[in-house]
PDB file of C-alpha atoms and ligand atoms in Angstrom:
ATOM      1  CA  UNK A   1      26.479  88.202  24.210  1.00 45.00           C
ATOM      2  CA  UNK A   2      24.575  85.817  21.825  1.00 57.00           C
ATOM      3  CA  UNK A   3      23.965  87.758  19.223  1.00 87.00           C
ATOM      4  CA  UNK A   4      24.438  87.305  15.199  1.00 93.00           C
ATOM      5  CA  UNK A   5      27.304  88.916  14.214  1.00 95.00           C
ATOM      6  CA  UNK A   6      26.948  87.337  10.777  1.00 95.00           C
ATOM      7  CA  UNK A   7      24.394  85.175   8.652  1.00 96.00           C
ATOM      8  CA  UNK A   8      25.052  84.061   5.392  1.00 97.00           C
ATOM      9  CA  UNK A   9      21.501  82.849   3.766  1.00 97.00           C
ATOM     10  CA  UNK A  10      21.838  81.153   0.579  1.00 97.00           C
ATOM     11  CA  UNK A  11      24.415  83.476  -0.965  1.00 97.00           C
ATOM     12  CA  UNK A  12      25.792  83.004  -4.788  1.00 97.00           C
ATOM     13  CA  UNK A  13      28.414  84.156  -6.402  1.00 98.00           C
ATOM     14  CA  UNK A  14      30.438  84.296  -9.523  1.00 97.00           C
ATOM     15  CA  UNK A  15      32.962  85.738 -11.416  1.00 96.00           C
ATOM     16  CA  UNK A  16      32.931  86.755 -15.256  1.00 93.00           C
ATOM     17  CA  UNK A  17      36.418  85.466 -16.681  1.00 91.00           C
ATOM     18  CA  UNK A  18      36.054  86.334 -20.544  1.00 91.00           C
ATOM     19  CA  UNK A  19      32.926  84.065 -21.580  1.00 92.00           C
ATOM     20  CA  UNK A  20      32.644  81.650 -19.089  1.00 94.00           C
ATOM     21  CA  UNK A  21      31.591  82.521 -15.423  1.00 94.00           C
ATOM     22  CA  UNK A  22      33.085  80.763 -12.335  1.00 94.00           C
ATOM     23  CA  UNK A  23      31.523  79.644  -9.608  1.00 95.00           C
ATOM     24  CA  UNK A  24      32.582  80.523  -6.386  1.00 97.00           C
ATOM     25  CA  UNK A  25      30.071  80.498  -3.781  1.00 97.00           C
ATOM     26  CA  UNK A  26      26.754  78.269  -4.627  1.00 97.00           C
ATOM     27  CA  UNK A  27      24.174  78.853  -2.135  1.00 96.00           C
ATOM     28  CA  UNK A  28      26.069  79.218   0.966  1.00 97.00           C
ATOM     29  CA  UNK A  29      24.381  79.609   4.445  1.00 97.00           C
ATOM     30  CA  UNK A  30      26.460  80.255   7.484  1.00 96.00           C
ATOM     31  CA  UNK A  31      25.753  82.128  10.675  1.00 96.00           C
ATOM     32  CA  UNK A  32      28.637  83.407  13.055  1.00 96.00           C
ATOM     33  CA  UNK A  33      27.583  84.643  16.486  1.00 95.00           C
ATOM     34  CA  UNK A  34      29.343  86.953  18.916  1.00 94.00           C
ATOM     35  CA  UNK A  35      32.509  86.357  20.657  1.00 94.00           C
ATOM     36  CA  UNK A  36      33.289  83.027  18.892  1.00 95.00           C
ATOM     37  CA  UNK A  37      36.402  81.984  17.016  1.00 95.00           C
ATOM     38  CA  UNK A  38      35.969  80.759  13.719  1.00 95.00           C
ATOM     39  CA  UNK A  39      38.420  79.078  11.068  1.00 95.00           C
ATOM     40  CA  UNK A  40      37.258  78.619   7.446  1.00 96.00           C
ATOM     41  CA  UNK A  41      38.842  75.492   6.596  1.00 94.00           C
ATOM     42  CA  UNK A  42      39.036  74.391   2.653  1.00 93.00           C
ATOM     43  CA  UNK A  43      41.226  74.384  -0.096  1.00 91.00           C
ATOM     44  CA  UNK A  44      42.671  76.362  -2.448  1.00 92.00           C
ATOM     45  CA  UNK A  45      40.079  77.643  -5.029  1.00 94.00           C
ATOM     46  CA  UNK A  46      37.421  76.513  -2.981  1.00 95.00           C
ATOM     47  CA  UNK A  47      35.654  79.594  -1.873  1.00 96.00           C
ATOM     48  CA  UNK A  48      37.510  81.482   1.425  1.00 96.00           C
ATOM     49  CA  UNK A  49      38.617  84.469  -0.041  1.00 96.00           C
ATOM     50  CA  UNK A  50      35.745  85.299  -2.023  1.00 97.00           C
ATOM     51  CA  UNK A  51      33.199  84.402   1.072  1.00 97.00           C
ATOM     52  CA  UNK A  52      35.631  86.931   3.597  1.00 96.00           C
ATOM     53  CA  UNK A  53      35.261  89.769   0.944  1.00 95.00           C
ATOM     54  CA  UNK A  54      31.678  89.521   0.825  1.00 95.00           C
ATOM     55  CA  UNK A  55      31.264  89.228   4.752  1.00 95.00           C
ATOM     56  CA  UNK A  56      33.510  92.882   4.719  1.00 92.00           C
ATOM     57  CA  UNK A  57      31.865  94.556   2.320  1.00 90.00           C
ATOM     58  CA  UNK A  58      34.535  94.446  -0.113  1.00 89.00           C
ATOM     59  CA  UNK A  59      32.547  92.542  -2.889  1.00 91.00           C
ATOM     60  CA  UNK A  60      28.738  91.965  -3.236  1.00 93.00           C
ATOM     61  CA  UNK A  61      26.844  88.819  -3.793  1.00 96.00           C
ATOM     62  CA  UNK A  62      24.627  87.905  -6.791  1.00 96.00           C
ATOM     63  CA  UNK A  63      21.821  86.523  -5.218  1.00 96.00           C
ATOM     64  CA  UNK A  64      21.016  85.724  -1.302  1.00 97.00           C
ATOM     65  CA  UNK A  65      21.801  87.697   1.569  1.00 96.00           C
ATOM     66  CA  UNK A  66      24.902  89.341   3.633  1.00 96.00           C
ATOM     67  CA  UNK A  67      23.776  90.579   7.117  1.00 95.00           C
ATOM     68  CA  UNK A  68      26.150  91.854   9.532  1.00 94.00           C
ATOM     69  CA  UNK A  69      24.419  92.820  13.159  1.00 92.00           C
ATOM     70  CA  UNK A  70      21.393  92.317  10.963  1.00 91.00           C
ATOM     71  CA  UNK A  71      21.796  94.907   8.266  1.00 91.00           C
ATOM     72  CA  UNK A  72      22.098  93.643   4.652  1.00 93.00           C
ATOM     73  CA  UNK A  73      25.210  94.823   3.897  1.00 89.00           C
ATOM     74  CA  UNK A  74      24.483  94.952   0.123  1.00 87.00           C
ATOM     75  CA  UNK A  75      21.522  97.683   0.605  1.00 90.00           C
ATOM     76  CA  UNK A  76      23.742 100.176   2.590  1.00 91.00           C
ATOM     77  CA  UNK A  77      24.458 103.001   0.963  1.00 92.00           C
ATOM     78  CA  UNK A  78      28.616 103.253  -0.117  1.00 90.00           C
ATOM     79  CA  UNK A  79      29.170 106.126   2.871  1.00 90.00           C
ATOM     80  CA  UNK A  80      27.152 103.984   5.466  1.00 90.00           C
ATOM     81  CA  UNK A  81      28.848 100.489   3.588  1.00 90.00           C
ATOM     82  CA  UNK A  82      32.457 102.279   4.265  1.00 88.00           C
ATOM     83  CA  UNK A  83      31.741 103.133   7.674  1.00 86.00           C
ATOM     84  CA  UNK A  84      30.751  99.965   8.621  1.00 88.00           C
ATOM     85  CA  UNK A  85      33.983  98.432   6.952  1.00 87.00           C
ATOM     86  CA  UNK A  86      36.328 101.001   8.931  1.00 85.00           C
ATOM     87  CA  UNK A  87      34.290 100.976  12.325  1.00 86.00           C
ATOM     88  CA  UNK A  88      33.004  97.799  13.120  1.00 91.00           C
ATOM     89  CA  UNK A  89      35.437  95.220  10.936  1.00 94.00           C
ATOM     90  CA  UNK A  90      39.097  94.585  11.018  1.00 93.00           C
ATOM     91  CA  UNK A  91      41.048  93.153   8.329  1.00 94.00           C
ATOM     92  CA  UNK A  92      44.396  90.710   8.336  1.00 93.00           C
ATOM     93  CA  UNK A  93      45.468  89.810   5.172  1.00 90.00           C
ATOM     94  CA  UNK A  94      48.436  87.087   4.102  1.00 88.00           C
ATOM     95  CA  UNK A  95      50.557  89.639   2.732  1.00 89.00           C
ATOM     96  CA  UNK A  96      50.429  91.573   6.008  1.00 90.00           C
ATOM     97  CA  UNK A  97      49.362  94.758   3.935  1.00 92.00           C
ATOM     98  CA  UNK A  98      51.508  97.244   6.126  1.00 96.00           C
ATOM     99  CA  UNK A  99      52.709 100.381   4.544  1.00 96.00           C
ATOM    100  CA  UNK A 100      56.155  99.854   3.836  1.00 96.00           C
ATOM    101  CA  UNK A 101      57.533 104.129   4.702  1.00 97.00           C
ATOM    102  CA  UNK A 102      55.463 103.771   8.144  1.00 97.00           C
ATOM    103  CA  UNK A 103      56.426 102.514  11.091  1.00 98.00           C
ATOM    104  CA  UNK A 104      54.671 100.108  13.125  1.00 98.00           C
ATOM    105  CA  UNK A 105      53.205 102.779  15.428  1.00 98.00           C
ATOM    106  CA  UNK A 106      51.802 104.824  12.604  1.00 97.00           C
ATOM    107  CA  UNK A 107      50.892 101.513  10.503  1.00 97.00           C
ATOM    108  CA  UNK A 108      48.712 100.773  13.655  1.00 97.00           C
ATOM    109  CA  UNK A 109      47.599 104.510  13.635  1.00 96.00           C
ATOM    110  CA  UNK A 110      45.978 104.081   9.961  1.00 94.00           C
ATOM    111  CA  UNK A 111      42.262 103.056  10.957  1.00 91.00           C
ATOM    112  CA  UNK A 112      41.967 105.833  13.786  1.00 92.00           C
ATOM    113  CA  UNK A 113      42.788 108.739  11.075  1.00 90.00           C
ATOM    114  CA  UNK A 114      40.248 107.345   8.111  1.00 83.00           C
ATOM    115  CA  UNK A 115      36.752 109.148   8.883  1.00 68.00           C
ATOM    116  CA  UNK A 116      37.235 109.708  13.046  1.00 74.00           C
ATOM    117  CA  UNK A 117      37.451 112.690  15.333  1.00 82.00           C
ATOM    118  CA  UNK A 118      39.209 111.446  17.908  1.00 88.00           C
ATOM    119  CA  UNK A 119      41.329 113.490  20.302  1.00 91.00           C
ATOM    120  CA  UNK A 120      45.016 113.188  19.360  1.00 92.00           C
ATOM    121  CA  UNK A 121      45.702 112.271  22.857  1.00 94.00           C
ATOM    122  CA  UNK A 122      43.130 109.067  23.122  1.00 94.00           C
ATOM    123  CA  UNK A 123      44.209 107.592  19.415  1.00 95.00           C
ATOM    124  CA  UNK A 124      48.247 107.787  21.324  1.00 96.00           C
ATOM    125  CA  UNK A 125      46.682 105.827  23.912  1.00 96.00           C
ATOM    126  CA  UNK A 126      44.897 103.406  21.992  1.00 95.00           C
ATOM    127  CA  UNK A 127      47.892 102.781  19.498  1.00 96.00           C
ATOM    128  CA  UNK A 128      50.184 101.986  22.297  1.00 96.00           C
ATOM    129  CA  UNK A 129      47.564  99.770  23.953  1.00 94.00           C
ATOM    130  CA  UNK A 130      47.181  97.711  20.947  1.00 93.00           C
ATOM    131  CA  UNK A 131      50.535  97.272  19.895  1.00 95.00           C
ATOM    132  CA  UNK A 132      51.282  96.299  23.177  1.00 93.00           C
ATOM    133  CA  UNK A 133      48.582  93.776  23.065  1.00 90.00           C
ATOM    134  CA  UNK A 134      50.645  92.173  20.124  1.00 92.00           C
ATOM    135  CA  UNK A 135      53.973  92.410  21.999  1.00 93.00           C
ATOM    136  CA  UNK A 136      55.689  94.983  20.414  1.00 95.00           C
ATOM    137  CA  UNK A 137      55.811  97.841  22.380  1.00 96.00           C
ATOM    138  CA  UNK A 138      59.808  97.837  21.999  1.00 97.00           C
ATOM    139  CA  UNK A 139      59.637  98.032  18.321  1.00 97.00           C
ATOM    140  CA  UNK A 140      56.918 100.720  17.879  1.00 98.00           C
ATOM    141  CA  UNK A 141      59.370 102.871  15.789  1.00 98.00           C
ATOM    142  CA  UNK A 142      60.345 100.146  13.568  1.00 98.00           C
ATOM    143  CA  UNK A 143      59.489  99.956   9.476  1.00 98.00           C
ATOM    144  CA  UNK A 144      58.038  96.521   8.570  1.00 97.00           C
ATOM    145  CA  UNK A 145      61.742  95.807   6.653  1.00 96.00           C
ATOM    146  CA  UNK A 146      63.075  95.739   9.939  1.00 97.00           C
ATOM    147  CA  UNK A 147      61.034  93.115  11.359  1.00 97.00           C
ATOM    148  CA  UNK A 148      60.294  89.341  10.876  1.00 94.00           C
ATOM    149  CA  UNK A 149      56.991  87.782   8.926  1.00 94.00           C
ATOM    150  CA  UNK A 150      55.440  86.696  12.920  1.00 94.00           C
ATOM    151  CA  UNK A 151      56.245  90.496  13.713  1.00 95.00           C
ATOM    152  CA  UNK A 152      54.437  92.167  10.577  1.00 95.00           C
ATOM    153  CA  UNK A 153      51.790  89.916  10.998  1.00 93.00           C
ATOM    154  CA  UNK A 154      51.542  91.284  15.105  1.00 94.00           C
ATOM    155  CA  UNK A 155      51.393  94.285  13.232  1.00 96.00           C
ATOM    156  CA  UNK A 156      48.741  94.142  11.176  1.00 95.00           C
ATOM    157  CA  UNK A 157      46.569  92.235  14.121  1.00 94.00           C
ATOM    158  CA  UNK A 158      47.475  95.092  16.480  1.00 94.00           C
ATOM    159  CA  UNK A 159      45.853  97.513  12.898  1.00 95.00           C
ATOM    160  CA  UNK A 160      42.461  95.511  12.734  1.00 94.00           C
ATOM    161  CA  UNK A 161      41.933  95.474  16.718  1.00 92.00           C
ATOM    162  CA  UNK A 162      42.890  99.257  16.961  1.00 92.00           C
ATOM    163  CA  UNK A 163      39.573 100.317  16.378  1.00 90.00           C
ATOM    164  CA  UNK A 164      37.956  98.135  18.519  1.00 88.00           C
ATOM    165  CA  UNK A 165      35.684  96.205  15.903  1.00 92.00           C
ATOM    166  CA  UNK A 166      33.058  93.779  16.245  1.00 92.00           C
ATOM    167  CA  UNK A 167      34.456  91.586  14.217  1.00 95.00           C
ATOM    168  CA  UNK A 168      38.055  90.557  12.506  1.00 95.00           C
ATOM    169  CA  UNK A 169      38.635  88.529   9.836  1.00 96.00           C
ATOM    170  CA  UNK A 170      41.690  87.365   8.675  1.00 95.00           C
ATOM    171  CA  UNK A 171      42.691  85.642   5.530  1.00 95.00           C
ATOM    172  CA  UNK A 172      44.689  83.056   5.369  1.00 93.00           C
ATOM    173  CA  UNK A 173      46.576  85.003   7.893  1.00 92.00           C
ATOM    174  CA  UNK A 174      49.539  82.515   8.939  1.00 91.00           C
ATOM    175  CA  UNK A 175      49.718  81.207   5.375  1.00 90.00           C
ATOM    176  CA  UNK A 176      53.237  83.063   4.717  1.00 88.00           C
ATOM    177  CA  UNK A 177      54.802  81.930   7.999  1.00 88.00           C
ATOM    178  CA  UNK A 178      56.603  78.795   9.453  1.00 89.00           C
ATOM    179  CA  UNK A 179      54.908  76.350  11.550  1.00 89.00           C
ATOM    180  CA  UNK A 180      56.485  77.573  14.801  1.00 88.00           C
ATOM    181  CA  UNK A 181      55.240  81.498  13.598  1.00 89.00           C
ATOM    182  CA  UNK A 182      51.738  80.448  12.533  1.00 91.00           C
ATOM    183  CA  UNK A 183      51.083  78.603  16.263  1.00 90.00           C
ATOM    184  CA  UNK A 184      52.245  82.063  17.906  1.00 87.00           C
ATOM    185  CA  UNK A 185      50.226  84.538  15.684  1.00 90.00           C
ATOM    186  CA  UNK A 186      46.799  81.808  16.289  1.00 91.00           C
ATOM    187  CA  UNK A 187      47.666  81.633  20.189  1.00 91.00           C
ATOM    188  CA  UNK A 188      47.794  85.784  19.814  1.00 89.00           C
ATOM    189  CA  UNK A 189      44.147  85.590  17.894  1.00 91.00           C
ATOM    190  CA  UNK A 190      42.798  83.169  20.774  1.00 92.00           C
ATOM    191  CA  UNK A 191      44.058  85.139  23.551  1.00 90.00           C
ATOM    192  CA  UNK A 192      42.714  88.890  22.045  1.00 89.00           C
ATOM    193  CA  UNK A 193      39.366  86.761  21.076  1.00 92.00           C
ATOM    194  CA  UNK A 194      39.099  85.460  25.023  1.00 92.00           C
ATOM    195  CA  UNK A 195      40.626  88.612  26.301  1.00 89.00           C
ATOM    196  CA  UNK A 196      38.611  91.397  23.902  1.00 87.00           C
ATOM    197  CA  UNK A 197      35.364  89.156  23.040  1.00 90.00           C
ATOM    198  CA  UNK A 198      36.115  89.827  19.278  1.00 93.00           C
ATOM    199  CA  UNK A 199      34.719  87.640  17.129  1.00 95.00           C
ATOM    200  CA  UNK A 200      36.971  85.942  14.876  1.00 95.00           C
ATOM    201  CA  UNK A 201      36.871  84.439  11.396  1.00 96.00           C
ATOM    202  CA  UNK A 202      40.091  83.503   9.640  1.00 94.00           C
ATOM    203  CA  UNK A 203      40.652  81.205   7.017  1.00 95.00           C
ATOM    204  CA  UNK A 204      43.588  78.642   6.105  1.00 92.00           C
ATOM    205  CA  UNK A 205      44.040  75.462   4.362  1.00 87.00           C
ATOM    206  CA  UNK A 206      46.033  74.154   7.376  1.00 85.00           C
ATOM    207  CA  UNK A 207      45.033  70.951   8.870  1.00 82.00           C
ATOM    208  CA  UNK A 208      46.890  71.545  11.792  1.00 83.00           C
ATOM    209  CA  UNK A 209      45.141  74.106  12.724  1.00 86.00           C
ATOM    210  CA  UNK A 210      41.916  72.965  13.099  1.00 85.00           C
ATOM    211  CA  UNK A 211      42.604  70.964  16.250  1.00 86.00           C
ATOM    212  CA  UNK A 212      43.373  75.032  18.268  1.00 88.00           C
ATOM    213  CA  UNK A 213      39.580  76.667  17.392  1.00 91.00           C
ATOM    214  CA  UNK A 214      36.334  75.604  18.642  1.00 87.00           C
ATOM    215  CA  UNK A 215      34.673  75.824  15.729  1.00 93.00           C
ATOM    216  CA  UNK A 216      35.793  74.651  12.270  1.00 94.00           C
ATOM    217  CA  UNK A 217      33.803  75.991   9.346  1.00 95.00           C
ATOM    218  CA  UNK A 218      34.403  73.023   6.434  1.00 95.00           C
ATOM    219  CA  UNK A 219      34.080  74.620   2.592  1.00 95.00           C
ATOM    220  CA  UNK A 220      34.600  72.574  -0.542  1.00 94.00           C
ATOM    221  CA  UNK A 221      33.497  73.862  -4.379  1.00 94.00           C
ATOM    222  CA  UNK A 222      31.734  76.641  -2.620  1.00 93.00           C
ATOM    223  CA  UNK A 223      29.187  75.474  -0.009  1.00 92.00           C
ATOM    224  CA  UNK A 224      29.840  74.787   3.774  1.00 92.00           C
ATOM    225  CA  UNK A 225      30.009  71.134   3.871  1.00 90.00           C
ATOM    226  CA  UNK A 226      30.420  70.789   7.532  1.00 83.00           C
TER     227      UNK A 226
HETATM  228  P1  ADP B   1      40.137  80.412  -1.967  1.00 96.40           P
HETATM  229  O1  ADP B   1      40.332  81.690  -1.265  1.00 96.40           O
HETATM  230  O2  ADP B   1      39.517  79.334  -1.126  1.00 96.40           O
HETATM  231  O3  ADP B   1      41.395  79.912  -2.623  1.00 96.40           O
HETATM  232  P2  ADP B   1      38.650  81.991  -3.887  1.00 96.40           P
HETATM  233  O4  ADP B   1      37.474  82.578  -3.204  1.00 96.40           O
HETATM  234  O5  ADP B   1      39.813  82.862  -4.129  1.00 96.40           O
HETATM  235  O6  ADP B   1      39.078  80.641  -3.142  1.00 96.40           O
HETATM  236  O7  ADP B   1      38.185  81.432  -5.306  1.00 96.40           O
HETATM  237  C1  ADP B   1      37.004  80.650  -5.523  1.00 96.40           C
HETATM  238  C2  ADP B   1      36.846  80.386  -7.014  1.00 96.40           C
HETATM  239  O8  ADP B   1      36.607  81.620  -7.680  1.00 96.40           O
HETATM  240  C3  ADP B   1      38.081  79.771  -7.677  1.00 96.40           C
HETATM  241  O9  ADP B   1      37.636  78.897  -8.676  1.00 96.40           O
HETATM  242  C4  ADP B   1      38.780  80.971  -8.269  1.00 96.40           C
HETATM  243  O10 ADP B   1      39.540  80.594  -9.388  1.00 96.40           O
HETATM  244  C5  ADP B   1      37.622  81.865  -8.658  1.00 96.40           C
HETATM  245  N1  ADP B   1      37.979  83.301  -8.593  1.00 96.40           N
HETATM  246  C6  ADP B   1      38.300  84.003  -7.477  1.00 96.40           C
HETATM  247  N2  ADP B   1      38.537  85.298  -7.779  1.00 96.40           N
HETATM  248  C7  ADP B   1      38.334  85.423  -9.119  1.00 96.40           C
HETATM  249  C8  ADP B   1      38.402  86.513 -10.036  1.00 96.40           C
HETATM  250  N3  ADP B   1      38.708  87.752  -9.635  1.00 96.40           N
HETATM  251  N4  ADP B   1      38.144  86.249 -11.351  1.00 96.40           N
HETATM  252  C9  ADP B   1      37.827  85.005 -11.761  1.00 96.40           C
HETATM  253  N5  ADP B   1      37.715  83.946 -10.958  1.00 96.40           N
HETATM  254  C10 ADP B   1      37.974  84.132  -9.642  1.00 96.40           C
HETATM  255 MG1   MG B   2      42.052  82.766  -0.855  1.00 96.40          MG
END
C-alpha cells in the first residue's frame, strides 16, 4: 500500500500571454504515495492550479516528467490519457462544477455513463452508496439550486469518489465556503481518505487548514519549498 501514486521530477511550465511567457511551475519535484492526504498549501498565483491540471492530465508540462502509477502521463496516447482521467482520477473543483438541470443523483451518475459498460443495476447501487457516503441520501432528487455551497460541494465529492479512483484531487475545494462549511467538507475528505484509502491532494491558501492533514505540501513562485 506504498506505492507512488504520483512523482513530479523536475517539471516546468509556462504560459504564453501575448509576448511575454509566465512562469508557473520552475522545476518542481514532488512525489505523492498511496493512501495519503495531501494539501498544497501556497498563495494565490503561486502555482496550485496549474500543478493539479498537470497531475490530471488536463494540461501538459514543457519539460520534466508527470508519472501517475508510473506511466508518463504526457506519452499516453489522448484515448488511453482520457481513460486514465475518467477511471482512475476524480476531480473537485471550487465552483462545485455540478450540472445545474441534474439532480444530485444523476450529477453523481455522470462519471459511470462516460466510456463504461456497467450494468444499470450496479451504477444504481454505486450512486446511492456514494451519495450516501457524503450524507445526502435524503436529497438525492434535489437540483444543486436547491441546496447550500457545503451540500454542492458533498455533491461533487460524492461525483469524483463514484468511480472509485485512485486518486482525487481537489482544488481549492472549500475556497467558496464559510469557515464552519470548509471544516465539514475537510473532515468528509479525511474520513472517505481513512475509510476508502483514496489518496488525496487538494489545494487551498488556508492557513487553518494545515494544522487537519498530515502532510502539508508548501509552494511559493512555483517550486515546493517545503
Ligand atoms: P494558483 O492556483 O496557485 O493561484 P496558478 O497555477 O493558477 O496559481 O498560476 C500560476 C501562475 O501562472 C500565475 O502567475 C498565473 O498568473 C499564471 N497563469 C495561470 N494560468 C494562466 C493562463 N492560462 N495564462 C497565462 N498565465 C497563467
Ligand atoms: Mg488556483
Amino acid at each position: 500500500m506504498s506505492g507512488s501514486v504520483v512523482k513530479l521530477e523536475e517539471v516546468h511550465k509556462s504560459y504564453r500571454l501575448g509576448q511575454t511567457s509566465v512562469p508557473a511551475l520552475r522545476g518542481l519535484s514532488l512525489e505523492l504515495r498511496r493512501g495519503e492526504f495531501t494539501a498544497l498549501v501556497g498563495a494565490s498565483g503561486s502555482g496550485k492550479s496549474t500543478l493539479l491540471n498537470l497531475v490530471g492530465g488536463i494540461d501538459e508540462p514543457d519539460s520534466g516528467r508527470v508519472l501517475v502509477e508510473g506511466t508518463d502521463v504526457a506519452t499516453l496516447p489522448d484515448d488511453e490519457r482520457s481513460r486514465l482521467r475518467n477511471q482512475k482520477i476524480g476531480f473537485i473543483f471550487q465552483s462545485f462544477n455540478l450540472v445545474p438541470v441534474l439532480d444530485v443523483f444523476e450529477n453523481v451518475e455522470l462519471p459511470l455513463l462516460i466510456n463504461r459498460r456497467i450494468p444499470a443495476s450496479e451504477r444504481r447501487d454505486r450512486v446511492r452508496a456514494a451519495v450516501e457516503d457524503v450524507g445526502l441520501a435524503d436529497f438525492a432528487r434535489h437540483l444543486p439550486d436547491q441546496l447550500s455551497g457545503g451540500q454542492r460541494q458533498r455533491v461533487a465529492i460524492a461525483r469524483a469518489l463514484v468511480a472509485d479512483p485512485l486518486l482525487v484531487l481537489a482544488d481549492e475545494p472549500t475556497a467558496n465556503l464559510d469557515s464552519v462549511t470548509t471544516h465539514r467538507i475537510v473532515d468528509l475528505m479525511l474520513e472517505l481518505n481513512a475509510r476508502r484509502g483514496v489518496t488525496f491532494f487538494f489545494s487551498t491558501h488556508d492557513e487553518k487548514l494545515m494544522s487537519r492533514v498530515a502532510r502539508v505540501v508548501r509552494i511559493s513562485d512555483g517550486t515546493v519549498v517545503s
